[in-house]
Structures are given as structure tokens and as C-alpha cells.
Short mmCIF file of C-alpha atoms in Angstrom, two decimals:
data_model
loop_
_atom_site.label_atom_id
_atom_site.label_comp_id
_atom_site.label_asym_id
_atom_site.label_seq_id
_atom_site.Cartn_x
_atom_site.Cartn_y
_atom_site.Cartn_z
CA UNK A 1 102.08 107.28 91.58
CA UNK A 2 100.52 107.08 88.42
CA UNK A 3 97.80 104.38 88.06
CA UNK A 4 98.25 103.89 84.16
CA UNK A 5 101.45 103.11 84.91
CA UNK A 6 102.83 99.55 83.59
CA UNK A 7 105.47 97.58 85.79
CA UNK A 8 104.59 94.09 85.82
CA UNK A 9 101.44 92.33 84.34
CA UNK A 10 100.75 90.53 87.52
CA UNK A 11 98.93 94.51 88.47
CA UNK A 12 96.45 94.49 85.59
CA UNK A 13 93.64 92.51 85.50
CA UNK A 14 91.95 90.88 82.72
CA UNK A 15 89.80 93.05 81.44
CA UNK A 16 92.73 95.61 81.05
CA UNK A 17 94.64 92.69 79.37
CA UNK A 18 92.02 92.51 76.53
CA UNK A 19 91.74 96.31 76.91
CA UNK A 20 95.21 96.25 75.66
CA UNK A 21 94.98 92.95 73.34
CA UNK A 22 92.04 95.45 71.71
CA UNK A 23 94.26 98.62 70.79
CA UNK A 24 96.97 96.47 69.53
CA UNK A 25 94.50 94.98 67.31
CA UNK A 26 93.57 99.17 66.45
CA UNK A 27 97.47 100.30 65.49
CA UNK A 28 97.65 96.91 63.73
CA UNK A 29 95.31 98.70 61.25
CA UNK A 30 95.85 102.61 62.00
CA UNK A 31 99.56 102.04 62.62
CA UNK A 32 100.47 105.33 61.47
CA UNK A 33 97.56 107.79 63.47
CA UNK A 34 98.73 110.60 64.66
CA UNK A 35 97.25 110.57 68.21
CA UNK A 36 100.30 111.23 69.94
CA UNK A 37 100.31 114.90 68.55
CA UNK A 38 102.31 116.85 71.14
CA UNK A 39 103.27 114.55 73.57
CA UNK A 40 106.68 113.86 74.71
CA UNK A 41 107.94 110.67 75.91
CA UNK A 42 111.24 110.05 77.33
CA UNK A 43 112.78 106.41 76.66
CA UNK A 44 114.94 106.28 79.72
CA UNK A 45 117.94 102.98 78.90
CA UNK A 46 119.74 102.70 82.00
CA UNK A 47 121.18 99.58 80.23
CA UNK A 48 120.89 99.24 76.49
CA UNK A 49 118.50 97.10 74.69
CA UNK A 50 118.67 98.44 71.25
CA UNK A 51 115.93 95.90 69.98
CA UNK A 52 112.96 97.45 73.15
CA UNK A 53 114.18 100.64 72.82
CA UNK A 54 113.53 100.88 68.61
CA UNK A 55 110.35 98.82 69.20
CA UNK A 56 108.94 101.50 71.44
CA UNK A 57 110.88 104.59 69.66
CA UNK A 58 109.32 103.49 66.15
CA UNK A 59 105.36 103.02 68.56
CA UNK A 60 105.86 106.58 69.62
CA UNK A 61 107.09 108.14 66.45
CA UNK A 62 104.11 106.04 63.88
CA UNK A 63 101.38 107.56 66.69
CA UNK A 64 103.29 111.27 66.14
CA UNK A 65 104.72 111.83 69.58
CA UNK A 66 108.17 113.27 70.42
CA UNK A 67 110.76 111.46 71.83
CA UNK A 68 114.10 112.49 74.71
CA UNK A 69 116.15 110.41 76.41
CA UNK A 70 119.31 108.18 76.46
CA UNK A 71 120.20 104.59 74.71
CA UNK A 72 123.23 104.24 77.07
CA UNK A 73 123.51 105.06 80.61
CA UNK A 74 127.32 106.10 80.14
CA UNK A 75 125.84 109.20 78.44
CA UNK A 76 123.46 109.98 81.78
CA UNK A 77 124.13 111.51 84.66
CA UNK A 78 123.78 108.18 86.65
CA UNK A 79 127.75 108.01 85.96
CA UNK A 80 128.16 110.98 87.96
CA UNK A 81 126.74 109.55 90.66
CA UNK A 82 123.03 110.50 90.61
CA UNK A 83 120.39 108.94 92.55
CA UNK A 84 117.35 106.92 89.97
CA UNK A 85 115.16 109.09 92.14
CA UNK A 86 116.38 112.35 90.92
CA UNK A 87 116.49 111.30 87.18
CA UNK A 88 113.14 110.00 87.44
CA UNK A 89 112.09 113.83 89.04
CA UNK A 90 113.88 115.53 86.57
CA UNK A 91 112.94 113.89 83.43
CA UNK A 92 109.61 114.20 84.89
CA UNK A 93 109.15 118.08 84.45
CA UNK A 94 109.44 117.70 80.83
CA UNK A 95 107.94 114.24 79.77
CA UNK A 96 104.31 113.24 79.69
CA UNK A 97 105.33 109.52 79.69
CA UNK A 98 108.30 107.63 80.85
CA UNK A 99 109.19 104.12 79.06
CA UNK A 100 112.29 103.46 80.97
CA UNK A 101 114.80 99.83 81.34
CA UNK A 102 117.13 99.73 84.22
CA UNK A 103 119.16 96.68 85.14
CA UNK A 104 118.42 96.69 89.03
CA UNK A 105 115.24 94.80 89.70
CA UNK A 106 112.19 96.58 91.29
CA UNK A 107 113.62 99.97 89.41
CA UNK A 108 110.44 100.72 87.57
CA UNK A 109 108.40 99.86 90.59
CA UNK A 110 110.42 102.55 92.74
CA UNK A 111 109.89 105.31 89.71
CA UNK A 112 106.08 104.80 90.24
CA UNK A 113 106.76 105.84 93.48
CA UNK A 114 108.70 108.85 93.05
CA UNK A 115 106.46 110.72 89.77
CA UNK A 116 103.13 111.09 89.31
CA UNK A 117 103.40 110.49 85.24
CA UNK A 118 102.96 106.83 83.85
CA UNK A 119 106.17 104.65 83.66
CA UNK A 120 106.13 102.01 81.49
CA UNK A 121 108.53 98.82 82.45
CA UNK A 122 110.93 97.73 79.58
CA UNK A 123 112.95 95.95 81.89
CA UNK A 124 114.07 95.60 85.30
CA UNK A 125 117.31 93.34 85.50
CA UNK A 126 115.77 89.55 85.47
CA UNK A 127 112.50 90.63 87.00
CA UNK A 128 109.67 92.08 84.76
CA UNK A 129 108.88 92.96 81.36
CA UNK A 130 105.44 93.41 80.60
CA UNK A 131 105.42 94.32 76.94
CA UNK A 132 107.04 91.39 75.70
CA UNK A 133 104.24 89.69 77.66
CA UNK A 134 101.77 91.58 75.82
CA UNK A 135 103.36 91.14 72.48
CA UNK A 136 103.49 87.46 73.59
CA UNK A 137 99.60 87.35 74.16
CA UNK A 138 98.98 89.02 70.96
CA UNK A 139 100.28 87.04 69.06
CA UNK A 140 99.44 83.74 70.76
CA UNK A 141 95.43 85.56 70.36
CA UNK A 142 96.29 86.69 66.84
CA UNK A 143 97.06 83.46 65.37
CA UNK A 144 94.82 81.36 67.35
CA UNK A 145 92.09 83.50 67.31
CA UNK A 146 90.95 83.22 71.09
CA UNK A 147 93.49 82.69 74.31
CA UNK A 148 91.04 80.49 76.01
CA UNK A 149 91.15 76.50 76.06
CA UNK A 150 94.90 76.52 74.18
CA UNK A 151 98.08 73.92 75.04
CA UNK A 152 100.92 76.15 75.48
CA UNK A 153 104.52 74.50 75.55
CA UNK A 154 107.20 76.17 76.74
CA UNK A 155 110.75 75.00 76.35
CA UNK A 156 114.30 76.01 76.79
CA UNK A 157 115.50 77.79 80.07
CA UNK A 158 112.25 77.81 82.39
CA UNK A 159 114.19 78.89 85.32
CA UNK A 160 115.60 81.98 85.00
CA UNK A 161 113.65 82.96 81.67
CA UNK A 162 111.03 85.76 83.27
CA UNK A 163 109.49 85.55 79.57
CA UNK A 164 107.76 82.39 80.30
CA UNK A 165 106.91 83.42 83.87
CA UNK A 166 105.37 86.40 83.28
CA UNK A 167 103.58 84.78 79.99
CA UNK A 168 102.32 81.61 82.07
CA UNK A 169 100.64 84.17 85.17
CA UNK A 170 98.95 86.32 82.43
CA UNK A 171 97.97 83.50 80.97
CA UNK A 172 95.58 82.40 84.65
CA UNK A 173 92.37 84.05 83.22
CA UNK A 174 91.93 81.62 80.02
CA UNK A 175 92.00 78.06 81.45
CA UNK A 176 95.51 77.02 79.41
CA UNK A 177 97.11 74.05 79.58
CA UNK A 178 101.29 74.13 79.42
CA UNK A 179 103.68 71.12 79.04
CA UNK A 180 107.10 72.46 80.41
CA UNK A 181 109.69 70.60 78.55
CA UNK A 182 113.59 71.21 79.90
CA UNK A 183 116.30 70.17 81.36
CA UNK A 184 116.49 69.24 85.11
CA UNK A 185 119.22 72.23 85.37
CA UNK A 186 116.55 74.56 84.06
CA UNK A 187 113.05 73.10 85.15
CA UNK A 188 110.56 75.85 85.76
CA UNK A 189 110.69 76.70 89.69
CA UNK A 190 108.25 75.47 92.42
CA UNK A 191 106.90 78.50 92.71
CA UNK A 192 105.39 78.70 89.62
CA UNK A 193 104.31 75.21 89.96
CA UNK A 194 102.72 76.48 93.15
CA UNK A 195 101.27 78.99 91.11
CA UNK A 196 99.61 76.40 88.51
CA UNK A 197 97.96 74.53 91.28
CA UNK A 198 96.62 77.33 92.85
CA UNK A 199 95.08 78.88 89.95
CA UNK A 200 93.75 75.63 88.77
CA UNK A 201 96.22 75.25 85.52
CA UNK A 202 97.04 71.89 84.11
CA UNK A 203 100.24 70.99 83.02
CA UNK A 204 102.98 68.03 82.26
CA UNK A 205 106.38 68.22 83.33
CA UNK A 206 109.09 66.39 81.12
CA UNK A 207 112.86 66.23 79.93
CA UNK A 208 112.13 64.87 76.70
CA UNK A 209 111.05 66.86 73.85
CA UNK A 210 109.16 64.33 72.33
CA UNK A 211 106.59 64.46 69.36
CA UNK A 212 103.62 63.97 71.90
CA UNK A 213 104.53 67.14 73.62
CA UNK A 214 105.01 69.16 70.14
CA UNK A 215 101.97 67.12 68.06
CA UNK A 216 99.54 68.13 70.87
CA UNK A 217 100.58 71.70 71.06
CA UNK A 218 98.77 75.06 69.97
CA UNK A 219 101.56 76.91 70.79
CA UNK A 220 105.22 76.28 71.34
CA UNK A 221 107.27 79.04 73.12
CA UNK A 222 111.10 78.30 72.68
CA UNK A 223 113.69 80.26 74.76
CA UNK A 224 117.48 80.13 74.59
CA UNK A 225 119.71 77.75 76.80
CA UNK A 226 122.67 79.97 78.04
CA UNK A 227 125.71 78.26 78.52
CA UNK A 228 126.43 80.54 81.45
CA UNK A 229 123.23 78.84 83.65
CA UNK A 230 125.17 75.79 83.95
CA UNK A 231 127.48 74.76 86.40
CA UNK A 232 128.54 71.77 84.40
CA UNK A 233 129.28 72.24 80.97
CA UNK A 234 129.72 68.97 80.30
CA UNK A 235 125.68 68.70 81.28
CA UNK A 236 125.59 71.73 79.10
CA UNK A 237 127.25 70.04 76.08
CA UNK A 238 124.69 67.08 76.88
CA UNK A 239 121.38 68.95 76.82
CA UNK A 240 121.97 71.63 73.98
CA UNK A 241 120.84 69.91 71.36
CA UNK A 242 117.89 68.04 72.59
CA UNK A 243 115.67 71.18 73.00
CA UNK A 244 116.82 72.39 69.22
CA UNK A 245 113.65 72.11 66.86
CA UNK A 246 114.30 71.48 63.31
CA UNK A 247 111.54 71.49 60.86
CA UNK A 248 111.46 67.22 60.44
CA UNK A 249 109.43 67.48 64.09
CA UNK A 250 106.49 69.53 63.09
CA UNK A 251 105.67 67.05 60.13
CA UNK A 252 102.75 65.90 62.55
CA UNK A 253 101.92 68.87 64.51
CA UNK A 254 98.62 70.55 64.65
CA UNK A 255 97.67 72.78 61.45
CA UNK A 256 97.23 75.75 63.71
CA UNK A 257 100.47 75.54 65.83
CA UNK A 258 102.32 78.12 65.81
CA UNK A 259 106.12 78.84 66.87
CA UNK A 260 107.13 81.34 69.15
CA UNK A 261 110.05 82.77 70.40
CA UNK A 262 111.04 86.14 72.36
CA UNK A 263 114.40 86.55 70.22
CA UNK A 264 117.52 86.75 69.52
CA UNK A 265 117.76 83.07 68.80
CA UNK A 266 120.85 81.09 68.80
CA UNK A 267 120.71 78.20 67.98
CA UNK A 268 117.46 76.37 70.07
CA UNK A 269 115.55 76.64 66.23
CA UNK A 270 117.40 75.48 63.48
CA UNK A 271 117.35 77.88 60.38
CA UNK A 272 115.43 75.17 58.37
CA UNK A 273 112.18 76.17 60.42
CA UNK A 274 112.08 79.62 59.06
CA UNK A 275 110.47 78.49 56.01
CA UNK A 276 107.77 77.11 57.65
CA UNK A 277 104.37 78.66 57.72
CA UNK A 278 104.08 77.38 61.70
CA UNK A 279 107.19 79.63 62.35
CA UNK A 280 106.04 82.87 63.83
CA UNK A 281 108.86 84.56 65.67
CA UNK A 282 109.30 87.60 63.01
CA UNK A 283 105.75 88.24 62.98
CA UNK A 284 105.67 88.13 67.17
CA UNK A 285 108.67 90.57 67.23
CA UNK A 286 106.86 92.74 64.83
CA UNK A 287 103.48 92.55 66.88
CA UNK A 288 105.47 94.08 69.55
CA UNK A 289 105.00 97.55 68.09
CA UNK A 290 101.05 97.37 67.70
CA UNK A 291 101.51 96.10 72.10
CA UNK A 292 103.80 98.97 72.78
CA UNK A 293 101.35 101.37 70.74
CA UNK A 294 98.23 99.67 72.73
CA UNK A 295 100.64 99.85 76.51
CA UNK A 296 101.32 103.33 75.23
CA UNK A 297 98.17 105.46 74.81
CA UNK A 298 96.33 103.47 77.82
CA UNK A 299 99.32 105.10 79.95
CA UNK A 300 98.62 108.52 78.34
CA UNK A 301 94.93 107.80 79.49
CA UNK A 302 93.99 108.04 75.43
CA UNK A 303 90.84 106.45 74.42
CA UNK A 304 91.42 105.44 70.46
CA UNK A 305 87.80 104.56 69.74
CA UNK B 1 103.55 86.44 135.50
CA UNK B 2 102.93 88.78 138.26
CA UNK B 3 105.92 87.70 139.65
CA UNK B 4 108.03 88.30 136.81
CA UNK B 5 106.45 91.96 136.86
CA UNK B 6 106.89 92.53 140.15
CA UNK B 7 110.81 92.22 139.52
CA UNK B 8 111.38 95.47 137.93
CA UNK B 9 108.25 96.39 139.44
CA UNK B 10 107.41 99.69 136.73
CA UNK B 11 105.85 102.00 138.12
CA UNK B 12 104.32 102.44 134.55
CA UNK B 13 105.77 101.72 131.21
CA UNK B 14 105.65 98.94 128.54
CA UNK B 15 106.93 95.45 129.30
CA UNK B 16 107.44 93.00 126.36
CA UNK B 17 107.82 90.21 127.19
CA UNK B 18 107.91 86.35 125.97
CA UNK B 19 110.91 87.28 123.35
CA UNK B 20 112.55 84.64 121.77
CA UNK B 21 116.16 85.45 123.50
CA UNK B 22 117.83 85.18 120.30
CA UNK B 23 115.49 87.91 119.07
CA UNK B 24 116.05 90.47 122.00
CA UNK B 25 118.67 92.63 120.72
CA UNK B 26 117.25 92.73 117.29
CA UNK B 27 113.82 93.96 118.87
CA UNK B 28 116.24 96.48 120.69
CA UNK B 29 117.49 98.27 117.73
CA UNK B 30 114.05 98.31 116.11
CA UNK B 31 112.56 99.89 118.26
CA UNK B 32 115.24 102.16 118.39
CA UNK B 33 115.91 101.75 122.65
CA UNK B 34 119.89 102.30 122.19
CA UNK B 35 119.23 106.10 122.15
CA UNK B 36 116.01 106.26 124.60
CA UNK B 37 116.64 108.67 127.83
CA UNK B 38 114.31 106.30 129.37
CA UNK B 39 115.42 103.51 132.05
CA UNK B 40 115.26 99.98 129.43
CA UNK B 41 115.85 96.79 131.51
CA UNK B 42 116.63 93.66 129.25
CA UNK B 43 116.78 90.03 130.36
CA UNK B 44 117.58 86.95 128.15
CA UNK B 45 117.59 83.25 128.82
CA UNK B 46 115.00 83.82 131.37
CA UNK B 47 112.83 80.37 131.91
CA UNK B 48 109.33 80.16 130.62
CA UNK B 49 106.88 78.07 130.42
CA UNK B 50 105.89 78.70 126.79
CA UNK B 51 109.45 79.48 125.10
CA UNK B 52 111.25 77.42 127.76
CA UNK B 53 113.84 80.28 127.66
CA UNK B 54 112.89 83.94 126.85
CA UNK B 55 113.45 87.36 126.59
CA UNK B 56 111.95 90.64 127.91
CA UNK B 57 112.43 93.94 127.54
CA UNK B 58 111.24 96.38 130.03
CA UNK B 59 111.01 100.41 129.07
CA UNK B 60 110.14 102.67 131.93
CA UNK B 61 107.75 106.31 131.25
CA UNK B 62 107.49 104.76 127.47
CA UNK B 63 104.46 103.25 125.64
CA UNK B 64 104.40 102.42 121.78
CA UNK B 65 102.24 103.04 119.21
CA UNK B 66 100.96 99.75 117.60
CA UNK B 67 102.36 100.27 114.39
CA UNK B 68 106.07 100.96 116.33
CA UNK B 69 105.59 97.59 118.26
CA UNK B 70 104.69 95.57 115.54
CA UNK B 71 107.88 96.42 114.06
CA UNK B 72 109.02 93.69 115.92
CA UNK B 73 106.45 90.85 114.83
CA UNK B 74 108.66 89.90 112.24
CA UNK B 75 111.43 88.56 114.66
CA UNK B 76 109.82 87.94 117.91
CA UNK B 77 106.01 86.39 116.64
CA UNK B 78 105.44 85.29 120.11
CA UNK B 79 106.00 89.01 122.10
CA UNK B 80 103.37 89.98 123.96
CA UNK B 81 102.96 93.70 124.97
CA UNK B 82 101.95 94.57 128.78
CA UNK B 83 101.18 98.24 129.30
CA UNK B 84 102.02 99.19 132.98
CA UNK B 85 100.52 102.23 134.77
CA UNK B 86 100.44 102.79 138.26
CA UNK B 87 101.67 99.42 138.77
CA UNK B 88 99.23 98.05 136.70
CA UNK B 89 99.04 95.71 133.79
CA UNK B 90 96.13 97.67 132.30
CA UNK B 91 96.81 96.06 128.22
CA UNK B 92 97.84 93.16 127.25
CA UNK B 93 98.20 91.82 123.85
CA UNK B 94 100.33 89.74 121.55
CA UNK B 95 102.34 91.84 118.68
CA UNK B 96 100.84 91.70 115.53
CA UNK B 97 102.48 91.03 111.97
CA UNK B 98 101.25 93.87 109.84
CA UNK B 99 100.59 93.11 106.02
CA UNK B 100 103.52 95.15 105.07
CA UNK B 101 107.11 95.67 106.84
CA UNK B 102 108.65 99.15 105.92
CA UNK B 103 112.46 99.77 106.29
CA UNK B 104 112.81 96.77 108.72
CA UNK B 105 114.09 94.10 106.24
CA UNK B 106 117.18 94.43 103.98
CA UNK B 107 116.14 92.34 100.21
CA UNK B 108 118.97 89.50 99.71
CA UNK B 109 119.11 90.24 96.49
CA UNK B 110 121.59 92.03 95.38
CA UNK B 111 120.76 93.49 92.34
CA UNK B 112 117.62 94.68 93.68
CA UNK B 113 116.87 98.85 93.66
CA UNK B 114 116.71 99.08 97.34
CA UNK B 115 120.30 97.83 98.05
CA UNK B 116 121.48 100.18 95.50
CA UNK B 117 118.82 103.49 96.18
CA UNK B 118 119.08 105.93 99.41
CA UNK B 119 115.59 104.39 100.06
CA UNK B 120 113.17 102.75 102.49
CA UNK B 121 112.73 98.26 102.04
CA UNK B 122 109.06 97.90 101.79
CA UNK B 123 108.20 93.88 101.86
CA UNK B 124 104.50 92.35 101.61
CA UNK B 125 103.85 89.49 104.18
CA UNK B 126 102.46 86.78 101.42
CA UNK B 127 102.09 83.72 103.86
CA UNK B 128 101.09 83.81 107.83
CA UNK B 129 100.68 80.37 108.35
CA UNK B 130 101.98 77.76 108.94
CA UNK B 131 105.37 79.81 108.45
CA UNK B 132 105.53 83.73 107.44
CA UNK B 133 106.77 84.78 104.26
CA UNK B 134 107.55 88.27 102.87
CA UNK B 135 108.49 89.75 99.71
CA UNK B 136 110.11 92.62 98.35
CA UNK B 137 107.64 94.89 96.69
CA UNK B 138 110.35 95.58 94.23
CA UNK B 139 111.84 92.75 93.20
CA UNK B 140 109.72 89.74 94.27
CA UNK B 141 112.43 88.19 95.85
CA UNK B 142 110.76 86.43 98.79
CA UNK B 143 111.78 85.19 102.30
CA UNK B 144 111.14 83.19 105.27
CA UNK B 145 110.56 85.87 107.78
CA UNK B 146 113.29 83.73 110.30
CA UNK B 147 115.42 83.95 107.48
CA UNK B 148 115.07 87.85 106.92
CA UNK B 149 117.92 89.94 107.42
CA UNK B 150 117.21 92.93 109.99
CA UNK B 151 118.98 96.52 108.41
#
């Protein structure tokens, strides 16, 4: 068990949060330093996720490092039958760092277990994945300029998306307040309701994406509907288009909104926002690199100041 | 309660007793009494006062370590231990639920490592009162612990 190890963000605290938020800020300037002279890190893709896996790849090679592993698990020795245990030990004796995605939940959490080098989480099945959390709070601090005191609304599939459940409990230290717009089909879970209450955290609760909601927002964080997630498609065909934005509903929103979105879209922003100077979701996906550079060298225990 | 004792009357052992009988068999297995050499004597449906029907499990020659008897907190919240020698209850106490269960508890979900890794369950107990809760330190999938399925 390493402890610079990353799973889930719900095991660092805050001051390791704007530890990270820090760094990223560093490699946003010094993208290309060379710190990671000598160091191997394996990028271990149990299932493929070619857009995490070039994000981190493209972190480790700007910073100099090396990099083994496997993009697809048919090309691993998993197929033959081997346990994640033994892959984990192997790959172990010749990496300094692990970055690995698996699509069993609590995967990463075992491999902490098992070596005493840092894993880093890009993935477990529909559990965690802290670097898209970090990226997320990057770029919500980035173009905001604090975290603290901000309305946050999330929107889309707040049930099953774990990017706006791991974003709204790493979001506890700096007093936000959320609106959770979606459909009754995909309302965001009691538990994280639970959560909100117990941490102190004010939010709204509505169906209706209205221009209240959207004029009053700092930030709005859209996620996909999937088609799949509903039992009726008939309610699917109902809801799909009411949490689309198109660009006519930020004519009154707040000069420093911005748009967010983890990516790929489909179709819950219309192409017509692109243009605008509120939409952000390029910029967040590149800000991903300068939070994978910052996640990686605090695993590697590598001070950059 | 003496009475009760004086039944199997041990000469020394470990008597658990105030089981919820649904529970017995489970608490059984856990603690692993299918394969003991020692004499085991197990009632259910007994009356009591504070269950109004119970279990007990009597194990002659045998006592547990705490951590092996509070295996069975989980299931049977309401046990209480009696340690017997010489004809003697000389301990008493109820079981208690430790803060994490290890290889006790199979996770529901499906998709989660430990239903898919040669490996040991761990859970976290994340609520005691007024009803106990656990979840998976893998996953997070949590569960009532009435609802949890023993392995």
C-alpha cells in the first residue's frame, strides 16, 4: 500500500486537493519539464478508454517519463486467465507508477492492496474516477478564479453519472451551492442528498430546466442522457430534449458562467453553443493533462517547486 | 438463565446464547463449528423473554477469541457470550459489531472486484444505529446488515 496512491477523491483531503489544483496550475506553464527523467509508468487498460489513456500517455511523455503497458485487455494476459493480483505484482517489478482502468468496481482499490508503488485510478467500472474530478475542479477554479461561494448546476443523468458524484463530494470543503436539474428517471440519489445535508450544502431540486436555474448559475455541468437508463423509452423520447442547451438560453446568464461537460457529447449541447465564449468543454478536456501531470508527480512523491 | 445452563450443564466451554433462531445456523458456519472435534449442542425456537423465541449454541472445551465471536455480530446483534469453567459462568458479554467485517459478507454487486478476485470481502460498518449498515471497501456498494448476504 502506497499512500500517494489515487483511487477515489473521497481519501484526500483538502489541502491535498489544492496541493494538486497548485501543480496543475505549474504544468499549465512548464508543460513540457522534463521531471519525469527515468521513470517508467505503466498505463494498465483493462478496458479501453482511448480518450484517459492519451490524456495521461501525452502527461507522462511532456514531463519525460517512459511509458509500458496495454490499451486493450485482449492483448493481456487477463485473457488467459490471470488473476488482477498477479498483473498488478508483475507489472510492479518494473514500473515506478501504475495509472491503471479496469471495468470491475473497487479494482484500483484492491491493487493498492497488493503493491507497494502508487496506483492511480482511471476508472473502476461505474465507481470512481478521480482525475476527471480534478480536471473538473480545475477548471471550475481556473475560470472562476476561486472554488469557494460558487452555484454549481448539474444536469443530465444525476443517477448513475459518478462524474457529478464524485465532483459534488470534492466540492464539501468550499461552501457551494448546486441546483440538480433532471428528470425524475435520473434524479440524483438520496444518498447524495444525504450527503448535502450532512455536510451543510444547499441545493434546489427541479425537472425543469428553466432560465432561473441557468441565469443564476456560475457553473453549469451537463452530462449525457443514455437511452439505455430508461425503462420507458417513450419517457425517454419525452425528456431528451428538455435538458438540451442551445445558445438562445444563455442570452441572460451570468458574464462569468461557464459550461462544462466531461465529454463525448451527444447531443445534451447543441453545436450552436460552441461558439460561445461561456462554452468551456474543450478547454476542461484539455485541462485534464495539466490534472493528470499534477495527480502524477504527487504519486511519484516529486516536489516541482 | 441458570436454568437454561444447567441443561447442558458444561462443564466449561462457551455458551452463546440469545440468537435470533433464524440466525443460528449462519452463526454455525462462521464460526466454523461444522468441522470442530468438540461436543456443539444447538437449540432453536427456544422461548425467551427478550427474543420471545431464540437460539443458542453451546461448544464444549472451546472458548473464542473476541475478534472470532464478533464474527457473528453482524447476524445475531443480540448474542451474548457466557464463558463456562468449572461450571461456572465466569464472562459474560454481548457480541460486539467491529468497525470492519472481513471475508464474512459477499458484495451484491456484481461487477464488483471481490466477486470476480480469489480474495477476502472487507466491508466498513458506516451506520450502528438505529439500523447497521456496511459497505464494501471496494466498491461502495452499501447494505443493511439484515440484508447482507453471508459467503
Amino acid at each position: 500500500m502506497n499512500s500517494n496512491s489515487l483511487v477515489s477523491i473521497a481519501d484526500i483531503s483538502k489541502d491535498e486537493i489544492l496541493d494538486l489544483l497548485d501543480r496543475a496550475r505549474y504544468f499549465e506553464e512548464h508543460s513540457n519539464s522534463k521531471i519525469l527523467d527515468g521513470r517508467i509508468v505503466a498505463t494498465l487498460f483493462f478496458e479501453p478508454s482511448t480518450r484517459t489513456r492519451l490524456s495521461f500517455e501525452t502527461a507522462v511523455n511532456r514531463l519525460g517519463g517512459r511509458i509500458i503497458g496495454f490499451s486493450d485487455p485482449g492483448t493481456s494476459s487477463s485473457v488467459k486467465g490471470e488473476t488482477l493480483k498477479d498483473t498488478i505484482k508483475m507489472v510492479s517489478n518494473y514500473a515506478d507508477l501504475i495509472v491503471m482502468r479496469h471495468h470491475l468496481e473497487g479494482a484500483a482499490r484492491y491493487a493498492t492492496e497488493v503493491t507497494d508503488i502508487p496506483i492511480i485510478n482511471a476508472g473502476d467500472g461505474a465507481n470512481q474516477h478521480p482525475s476527471q474530478t480534478m480536471l473538473d475542479l480545475y477548471s471550475i477554479y481556473k475560470t472562476q478564479g476561486r472554488l469557494t461561494d460558487l452555484t454549481i448546476t448539474l444536469v443530465g443523468d444525476l443517477k448513475y453519472g459518478r462524474t457529478v458524484h464524485s465532483l459534488l463530494m470534492a466540492m464539501k470543503y468550499f461552501k457551494p451551492r448546486f441546483n440538480f436539474v433532471a428528470a425524475k428517471e435520473l434524479a440524483m440519489p438520496q444518498e447524495y442528498k444525504d450527503f448535502c445535508d450532512a455536510e451543510g450544502i444547499e441545493y434546489t431540486e427541479t425537472a425543469d430546466f428553466s432560465p432561473e436555474v441557468i441565469n443564476t448559475s456560475d457553473i453549469i455541468y451537463m452530462t449525457r442522457v443514455q437511452r439505455e437508463r430508461f425503462t420507458d423509452p417513450m419517457e425517454y423520447e419525452r425528456v431528451k430534449d428538455l435538458y438540451t442547451l442551445h445558445n438562445a438560453m444563455l442570452d441572460n446568464s451570468k458574464p462569468n458562467l461557464r459550461i462544462l461537460h466531461p465529454l463525448p457529447r451527444v447531443n445534451e449541447i447543441d453545436t450552436d453553443v460552441d461558439d460561445n465564449p461561456k462554452a468551456y468543454y474543450f478547454e476542461q478536456a484539455h485541462n485534464g493533462l495539466f490534472a493528470r501531470q499534477a495527480i502524477i508527480t504527487r504519486a511519484l512523491g516529486i516536489n516541482i517547486r | 438463565m441458570k436454568n437454561e445452563l444447567a441443561v447442558a450443564a458444561l462443564e466449561r466451554g462457551t455458551v452463546i446464547d440469545h440468537i435470533p433462531s433464524s440466525a443460528v445456523f449462519k452463526a454455525v458456519k462462521i464460526l466454523g463449528l461444522e468441522n470442530t472435534p468438540h461436543a456443539v449442542t444447538i437449540g432453536c425456537n427456544l422461548a425467551s423473554a427478550k427474543l420471545g423465541n431464540k437460539g443458542i449454541i453451546k461448544v464444549a472445551d472451546m472458548e473464542f477469541d473476541d475478534a472470532t465471536i464478533n464474527r457473528i455480530a453482524l447476524i445475531a446483534p443480540t448474542a451474548v457470550i457466557n464463558i463456562i469453567r468449572d461450571y461456572h459462568v465466569v464472562e459474560k458479554h454481548p457480541v460486539a459489531l467491529p468497525d470492519t467485517i472481513v471475508g464474512i459478507v459477499r458484495c451484491a454487486n456484481p461487477k464488483c472486484i471481490t466477486n470476480n478476485e480469489p480474495m477476502a470481502t472487507k466491508f466498513d460498518v458506516v451506520s450502528r444505529e438505529p439500523n447497521t449498515v456496511i459497505r464494501c471497501r471496494y466498491c461502495n456498494h452499501s447494505v443493511a446488515g439484515d440484508q447482507a448476504k453471508i459467503l
